[in-house]
XYZ file of C-alpha atoms in Angstrom:
544
model
C 78.698 96.529 99.378
C 82.021 94.815 99.885
C 85.094 95.908 98.006
C 87.400 93.367 96.461
C 89.701 91.807 99.028
C 91.955 89.868 96.722
C 93.069 90.811 93.236
C 90.761 89.003 90.814
C 93.736 88.677 88.500
C 95.388 86.216 90.835
C 95.982 82.769 89.331
C 93.631 80.015 90.408
C 95.962 78.448 93.006
C 96.326 81.819 94.698
C 92.590 82.339 94.977
C 92.158 78.811 96.265
C 94.748 79.606 98.905
C 92.852 82.774 99.730
C 89.760 80.705 100.393
C 91.669 78.018 102.278
C 93.601 80.402 104.500
C 90.973 83.039 105.235
C 90.845 81.857 108.839
C 93.245 82.367 111.720
C 96.978 82.224 111.324
C 98.589 79.338 113.141
C 102.132 79.378 111.823
C 103.887 81.196 114.609
C 103.779 78.514 117.263
C 106.589 76.493 115.723
C 108.877 79.475 115.260
C 111.401 81.195 117.439
C 110.093 84.105 119.516
C 111.778 86.548 117.165
C 109.665 85.235 114.304
C 106.422 84.653 116.169
C 104.878 87.980 115.181
C 101.741 86.553 113.653
C 98.734 85.790 115.786
C 95.219 84.582 115.357
C 93.033 87.725 115.581
C 90.781 89.423 115.577
C 92.564 92.137 117.494
C 91.490 95.612 118.527
C 91.719 97.958 115.568
C 92.190 101.010 117.737
C 95.455 102.950 117.873
C 97.201 101.441 120.866
C 100.463 103.295 120.414
C 99.812 105.585 123.357
C 100.941 109.147 123.818
C 101.546 111.716 121.137
C 104.471 113.192 119.266
C 106.632 111.430 116.727
C 106.398 108.074 118.518
C 102.640 107.757 118.124
C 101.250 105.024 115.891
C 100.313 105.769 112.320
C 96.921 104.190 111.646
C 96.005 103.437 108.037
C 92.814 102.001 106.565
C 93.146 99.617 103.622
C 89.989 98.907 101.647
C 91.013 95.316 100.910
C 91.313 92.176 103.011
C 94.522 91.193 104.803
C 93.695 87.476 104.688
C 94.901 86.743 101.161
C 98.263 85.129 100.457
C 101.291 86.945 101.910
C 103.853 84.870 99.992
C 105.705 87.512 97.922
C 106.393 85.023 95.118
C 102.744 84.437 94.445
C 100.504 87.010 96.085
C 98.168 89.305 94.212
C 96.457 90.484 97.409
C 96.326 94.290 97.435
C 96.849 94.465 101.203
C 99.699 91.952 101.293
C 101.529 93.430 98.310
C 101.422 96.901 99.858
C 102.573 95.588 103.238
C 105.329 93.474 101.700
C 106.786 96.579 100.055
C 107.472 97.839 103.589
C 108.664 94.499 105.013
C 110.792 93.104 102.191
C 113.308 94.388 99.674
C 114.279 93.312 96.202
C 117.749 93.673 94.755
C 116.193 96.734 93.179
C 112.919 98.321 94.172
C 110.853 100.866 92.261
C 109.375 104.226 93.083
C 105.647 103.673 93.754
C 104.607 106.377 91.281
C 107.240 106.620 88.542
C 108.160 102.919 88.870
C 111.784 103.823 88.209
C 114.159 101.289 89.809
C 116.543 102.232 92.598
C 119.103 100.143 94.546
C 117.504 98.418 97.556
C 119.423 95.350 98.741
C 121.820 95.809 95.845
C 124.361 98.604 95.989
C 123.865 99.806 92.411
C 121.861 99.448 89.230
C 123.798 97.648 86.458
C 125.548 100.147 84.207
C 124.435 98.336 81.047
C 120.746 97.382 81.217
C 121.106 95.687 77.801
C 123.747 93.249 78.994
C 122.838 89.578 79.267
C 124.555 89.230 82.649
C 123.761 91.557 85.545
C 126.035 91.488 88.605
C 124.838 92.771 91.981
C 126.658 93.281 95.274
C 124.564 93.202 98.441
C 124.362 96.192 100.762
C 126.928 95.848 103.566
C 125.313 95.287 106.936
C 121.886 94.327 105.557
C 120.109 92.016 107.999
C 116.785 90.274 108.211
C 114.324 91.132 110.959
C 115.500 88.149 113.036
C 119.043 89.567 113.077
C 120.681 87.242 110.547
C 122.721 88.739 107.685
C 121.319 88.823 104.172
C 123.515 86.687 101.907
C 123.732 85.707 98.267
C 122.286 82.318 99.240
C 119.030 84.017 100.230
C 118.791 85.754 96.860
C 119.459 82.538 94.934
C 116.947 80.704 97.124
C 114.116 83.038 96.111
C 114.971 83.108 92.402
C 115.310 79.314 92.327
C 111.759 79.081 93.651
C 110.486 81.549 91.064
C 112.211 79.808 88.154
C 111.513 76.235 89.314
C 109.478 74.626 86.500
C 107.742 72.387 89.044
C 106.588 75.241 91.323
C 103.669 77.369 90.212
C 104.059 80.977 91.323
C 102.662 84.217 89.968
C 106.183 85.662 89.821
C 107.279 82.971 87.371
C 105.355 84.668 84.580
C 107.203 87.923 85.224
C 110.696 86.348 85.085
C 110.830 82.974 83.317
C 110.404 84.324 79.745
C 113.677 86.312 79.923
C 115.681 85.185 82.996
C 117.710 82.002 82.566
C 119.338 81.575 85.984
C 120.685 83.289 89.095
C 124.007 82.263 90.577
C 126.132 83.145 93.582
C 129.679 84.264 92.868
C 130.604 84.890 96.499
C 128.822 85.418 99.800
C 127.634 88.912 98.858
C 127.613 88.885 95.046
C 125.014 87.513 92.641
C 124.810 87.263 88.869
C 121.591 87.138 86.886
C 121.977 85.424 83.513
C 119.430 86.544 80.930
C 118.185 84.623 77.911
C 118.419 87.785 75.798
C 118.801 91.525 76.485
C 115.816 92.717 78.481
C 116.263 96.161 80.096
C 112.649 96.163 81.344
C 113.633 93.372 83.699
C 115.411 95.789 86.023
C 112.127 97.273 87.231
C 110.682 93.786 87.656
C 113.324 92.854 90.223
C 111.152 94.511 92.864
C 108.752 91.586 92.360
C 111.423 89.154 93.609
C 111.452 90.032 97.302
C 114.471 88.537 99.044
C 113.434 86.159 101.828
C 115.597 84.396 104.447
C 116.418 80.870 103.302
C 116.801 79.625 106.886
C 113.175 80.592 107.595
C 111.362 79.692 104.397
C 113.239 76.494 103.544
C 111.682 74.815 106.597
C 108.958 72.231 105.942
C 105.606 73.991 105.650
C 107.118 77.472 105.674
C 105.675 78.475 102.299
C 102.214 77.659 103.633
C 103.053 79.817 106.633
C 104.029 82.621 104.258
C 100.657 82.334 102.576
C 98.965 82.641 105.963
C 100.878 85.751 106.989
C 104.402 84.907 108.133
C 106.593 87.784 106.903
C 110.317 88.127 107.666
C 112.263 90.511 105.473
C 115.050 93.074 105.525
C 112.934 96.159 104.881
C 112.407 99.274 107.001
C 109.420 97.854 108.889
C 108.972 94.493 110.536
C 105.624 92.830 111.056
C 104.731 92.654 114.766
C 101.250 91.092 114.619
C 98.883 89.770 111.997
C 95.169 89.313 112.676
C 93.334 88.100 109.562
C 90.167 90.062 108.780
C 91.127 92.707 111.348
C 94.544 94.372 111.206
C 98.273 93.964 110.753
C 100.818 95.921 112.793
C 104.395 96.978 112.110
C 107.244 98.735 113.840
C 110.369 100.439 112.566
C 113.261 97.996 112.134
C 116.072 99.567 114.152
C 118.832 97.742 112.276
C 117.656 98.830 108.825
C 120.438 100.606 106.921
C 118.871 100.908 103.469
C 117.821 103.859 101.317
C 114.286 104.475 102.631
C 114.442 104.824 106.393
C 111.272 104.278 108.463
C 109.613 107.510 109.580
C 106.975 105.968 111.832
C 107.808 104.181 115.061
C 104.720 101.980 114.722
C 102.019 101.414 112.103
C 98.612 99.788 112.441
C 96.958 98.868 109.137
C 93.247 98.141 109.444
C 91.383 96.101 106.875
C 87.912 97.599 106.331
C 86.436 96.396 103.057
C 83.001 97.993 103.516
C 82.955 101.560 102.227
C 80.888 103.283 104.923
C 82.922 102.248 107.988
C 86.135 102.788 106.054
C 85.187 106.409 105.361
C 83.917 106.882 108.919
C 87.262 105.724 110.336
C 89.110 108.607 108.701
C 86.537 111.391 109.007
C 84.947 113.535 111.680
C 86.090 114.540 115.138
C 86.453 110.901 116.176
C 88.654 109.890 113.263
C 90.830 106.952 114.287
C 93.106 106.912 111.246
C 95.252 109.380 109.365
C 95.055 107.850 105.882
C 92.816 105.528 103.852
C 92.768 104.172 100.322
C 89.877 103.104 98.061
C 87.763 106.184 98.811
C 84.310 106.158 97.153
C 83.839 109.034 94.733
C 80.614 110.168 96.369
C 82.433 110.811 99.664
C 85.143 113.077 98.276
C 83.385 116.466 98.812
C 82.515 115.711 102.432
C 86.023 114.523 103.243
C 87.556 117.604 101.650
C 85.170 119.842 103.579
C 86.427 118.157 106.735
C 90.001 119.197 106.001
C 91.284 115.994 104.408
C 93.299 115.870 101.233
C 91.817 113.533 98.624
C 93.841 112.699 95.522
C 93.544 110.168 92.741
C 95.948 108.045 90.795
C 95.030 107.223 87.204
C 96.450 104.042 85.753
C 95.401 100.577 84.623
C 92.554 100.152 87.100
C 89.681 99.066 84.905
C 86.284 97.484 84.503
C 86.654 94.756 81.908
C 84.323 92.375 80.126
C 85.412 88.776 79.616
C 83.505 86.548 77.190
C 83.187 82.773 77.160
C 84.081 82.079 73.546
C 82.841 78.487 73.805
C 79.337 79.756 74.578
C 77.547 80.823 71.404
C 77.138 83.464 70.117
C 80.189 84.890 71.919
C 82.485 82.841 69.674
C 81.629 85.430 66.992
C 83.833 88.522 67.224
C 80.995 90.653 65.833
C 78.834 89.856 68.852
C 81.592 90.768 71.278
C 82.215 94.003 69.410
C 78.500 94.820 69.290
C 78.151 94.572 73.048
C 81.134 96.889 73.538
C 79.854 99.451 71.011
C 76.479 99.449 72.744
C 77.808 100.656 76.125
C 77.377 104.351 76.862
C 80.812 104.744 78.429
C 80.579 108.537 78.703
C 77.464 108.130 80.831
C 79.247 105.486 82.923
C 82.124 107.873 83.628
C 79.756 110.759 84.378
C 77.223 108.932 86.554
C 78.983 105.966 88.160
C 82.546 107.281 88.354
C 81.661 110.951 89.007
C 84.138 111.970 86.319
C 87.045 109.968 87.752
C 87.719 107.823 84.714
C 87.909 107.605 80.940
C 86.402 105.299 78.345
C 89.013 102.795 77.233
C 90.688 103.727 73.954
C 93.209 100.871 74.167
C 93.876 97.951 76.435
C 96.530 100.196 78.006
C 95.492 103.348 79.824
C 96.337 106.668 78.194
C 99.087 107.450 80.702
C 101.034 104.269 79.975
C 104.354 104.877 78.142
C 103.397 102.206 75.612
C 99.963 103.671 74.867
C 98.665 104.295 71.368
C 95.006 104.768 70.513
C 93.823 101.405 69.210
C 92.584 100.968 65.676
C 89.309 99.682 67.139
C 87.832 102.017 69.760
C 84.404 101.231 71.173
C 82.812 104.661 71.211
C 79.101 104.550 72.018
C 77.416 103.546 68.741
C 74.144 101.632 69.258
C 73.330 101.622 65.539
C 76.604 99.922 64.747
C 75.977 97.476 67.586
C 72.598 96.508 66.126
C 74.123 96.138 62.641
C 76.847 93.830 63.944
C 74.332 91.625 65.728
C 72.252 91.466 62.553
C 75.312 90.579 60.454
C 76.095 87.793 62.926
C 72.542 86.478 62.587
C 71.839 87.035 66.281
C 68.329 87.894 67.400
C 66.470 87.666 70.680
C 69.702 87.542 72.702
C 69.577 87.207 76.493
C 72.729 87.791 78.534
C 73.517 87.258 82.192
C 76.467 89.315 83.412
C 78.329 87.453 86.151
C 79.949 90.340 88.010
C 82.146 90.898 91.044
C 80.498 93.007 93.732
C 83.312 95.546 94.067
C 81.429 98.719 94.942
C 82.448 100.852 91.970
C 81.854 97.946 89.566
C 78.326 97.568 90.955
C 77.820 101.291 90.358
C 78.786 100.812 86.692
C 76.598 97.779 85.986
C 73.268 99.625 85.520
C 74.777 101.556 82.605
C 75.820 98.306 80.950
C 72.348 96.843 81.417
C 70.475 99.888 80.142
C 72.807 100.145 77.138
C 72.337 96.510 76.177
C 68.609 96.621 76.815
C 68.458 99.601 74.450
C 69.695 97.501 71.498
C 67.270 94.685 72.259
C 69.552 92.475 74.379
C 67.719 91.317 77.501
C 70.249 91.739 80.269
C 70.369 90.294 83.772
C 72.894 91.434 86.370
C 74.322 88.840 88.771
C 76.891 90.491 91.088
C 78.560 88.124 93.551
C 81.549 87.966 95.875
C 84.782 88.083 93.884
C 85.904 84.713 95.224
C 82.573 83.161 94.227
C 82.873 84.471 90.667
C 86.375 83.167 90.131
C 85.770 79.892 91.902
C 83.199 79.270 89.152
C 85.865 80.139 86.586
C 88.355 77.767 88.219
C 85.739 75.019 88.205
C 85.174 75.641 84.482
C 81.487 76.321 84.997
C 79.590 77.690 82.036
C 79.033 81.436 81.820
C 78.350 84.077 79.191
C 80.013 87.328 80.256
C 82.016 88.337 83.337
C 82.373 91.949 84.468
C 85.214 92.490 86.929
C 87.998 94.818 88.018
C 91.711 94.444 87.379
C 94.863 96.481 87.904
C 98.154 94.997 86.677
C 99.907 98.219 87.751
C 100.367 96.459 91.083
C 103.175 94.613 89.330
C 104.515 97.381 87.099
C 103.889 99.734 84.202
C 105.714 98.131 81.297
C 103.340 97.131 78.564
C 104.973 93.734 78.000
C 104.278 92.765 81.621
C 100.702 94.091 81.525
C 99.775 92.309 78.314
C 101.343 89.006 79.378
C 99.497 89.201 82.672
C 96.257 89.035 80.690
C 97.161 87.251 77.445
C 99.458 84.403 76.463
C 99.591 80.613 76.023
C 98.771 78.842 79.259
C 97.614 82.136 80.754
C 94.862 81.771 83.344
C 92.682 84.454 81.788
C 92.882 82.780 78.394
C 91.760 79.521 79.932
C 88.783 81.337 81.409
C 87.850 82.716 77.978
C 88.406 79.326 76.280
C 90.117 81.276 73.480
C 93.788 80.304 73.626
C 93.441 77.630 70.933
C 91.890 80.013 68.372
C 94.080 80.671 65.288
C 94.033 84.421 65.961
C 95.135 83.764 69.548
C 98.024 81.555 68.434
C 99.254 84.262 66.054
C 98.847 86.867 68.797
C 100.937 84.866 71.245
C 103.727 84.441 68.685
C 103.707 88.202 68.082
C 103.852 88.825 71.819
C 106.864 86.538 72.195
C 108.694 88.283 69.342
C 108.011 91.671 70.928
C 109.412 90.489 74.263
C 112.649 89.468 72.547
C 112.980 92.609 70.415
C 116.093 94.532 71.560
C 115.299 97.888 69.951
C 113.027 99.888 72.323
C 111.225 101.831 69.574
C 110.622 98.711 67.517
C 109.489 96.803 70.613
C 106.987 99.547 71.476
C 105.568 99.519 67.939
C 105.266 95.721 67.970
C 103.361 95.837 71.260
C 101.060 98.555 69.956
C 100.377 96.478 66.843
C 99.355 93.393 68.805
C 97.298 95.515 71.209
C 95.278 96.453 68.103
C 94.525 92.750 67.630
C 93.467 92.454 71.278
C 91.152 95.460 70.814
C 89.598 94.076 67.648
C 88.967 90.643 69.173
C 87.485 92.016 72.447
C 87.783 88.677 74.228
C 88.930 90.257 77.491
C 88.910 94.028 77.199
C 88.497 97.117 79.401
C 85.391 99.271 79.220
C 86.695 102.163 81.343
C 89.890 103.030 83.172
C 89.251 104.780 86.484
C 91.115 106.601 89.232
C 91.747 105.162 92.680
C 91.315 107.722 95.456
C 93.386 108.132 98.617
C 92.469 110.430 101.526
C 94.741 111.642 104.317
C 95.012 114.317 106.956
C 97.645 116.833 105.738
C 97.772 118.347 109.229
C 99.318 115.091 110.421
C 101.064 113.544 107.407
C 103.324 114.822 104.662
C 105.033 113.186 101.717
C 101.920 111.232 100.676
C 101.456 110.485 96.980
C 98.283 108.874 95.707
C 99.133 105.772 93.700
C 97.163 104.360 90.760
C 96.825 100.860 92.198
C 95.399 99.489 95.460
C 97.111 99.902 98.793
C 99.491 102.477 100.233
C 103.214 103.144 100.097
C 104.459 105.102 103.104
C 108.207 104.707 102.586
C 108.634 108.423 101.833
C 105.899 109.737 104.135
C 106.541 111.454 107.471
C 104.641 113.092 110.280
C 103.777 116.668 109.337
């Protein structure tokens, strides 16, 4: 069964681009030789680094496709986002686990995070991979694209609510002007990767970025890109930033099918040193073979999304009944092999903004039946339109058996992720969608996570056909007030209060939060930390 190869949370234009650009990359021909790193695979996925020692190639296996959008301003592709963290830098970047910001292209973090103007000086000697210096013009260029009201990017939603403008004060100094104090914005600056204006201002260059063109100032430069096969990197010799490259070369393979992905990292013929998205059932065998397998618990979740224009799912009691009916403890035990928890809030329990919701959907089939009866619903048949991500497919039988047990005839319809969300984009009718999401790719702050899923004009709300509901309009106003609240304790309480509304309404709501597993060979690698979102971050890893 295929794993998801593009984040299903990506806005509709991004998924359409994923479908449009899933073929060969053809951008490099018009570029200078220094930029012509991308090529039209497939390429051999074997380690071609040659020799041994510290100069050998690190080979990694990513369980997601590399043929989604690579444009840092709009990608939600797990592979591309992970790779871009090695290729590009923000003014500030964040630790992949703690998500604490640290200076990247900027020389320091602003002393007063609550100020409404942040000034940054660029790192002396910072250059892009084509040898040109990084300047304030490049920073302004990227933020202008993000904030442009006529350009639809995913990053706009992370910045436009609180960032008014970005201006150059001299060749190496930039000021960010905020609409109101917003300390959480510092961590979000990692989502604004600085890109060379002279490359990406060319006609058609943003399309080239979607297809795989990547030129940054980070510790690794992209040397080849073969969609549906692999992407290669090498250490950028001129890099003078805080996280120096430890590997001379890297070869990242995209293997979305579980069995060959596991085979690539295991046994005497293992061709890779590290892999993400490890199936739970394979953990014991990999550990017996000497590999380290570790999980990261975060916002990764199976969620249900209801079409509120399709009766009876316009009735909150029906949505609640179907959540109460699910035996989530069994799902965690059987499908997730213990690597997860039933959702007790929209946020996972490890999130700093977490509070147990007032409405928690513990397994209660009697209450589910009573709610259906109160709603006047009998003889209900439901088709679950589901993505065919392997661990989601493992969870679906528990949903079906739980709903069947309360008299709801249930049909499972797993399909390719792109097929499911193409139907959503086309506004086709549906009843319930079951899919995976992980907003931790973008950050941990609860304001970001909730706005990624809820809000006026939000893509997910258009899918649910709920954004015009009176409760939704009140919710969105409460969310906006919480964003603007300057007092951290008060802001946290306001978010927790509106998360209670989200839990009660159960329009789009997680069923379980689960761990993502990473496996590596500790005899060859050190400094690896398993992260709670897809992909890998090797900026602090080294050869053992």
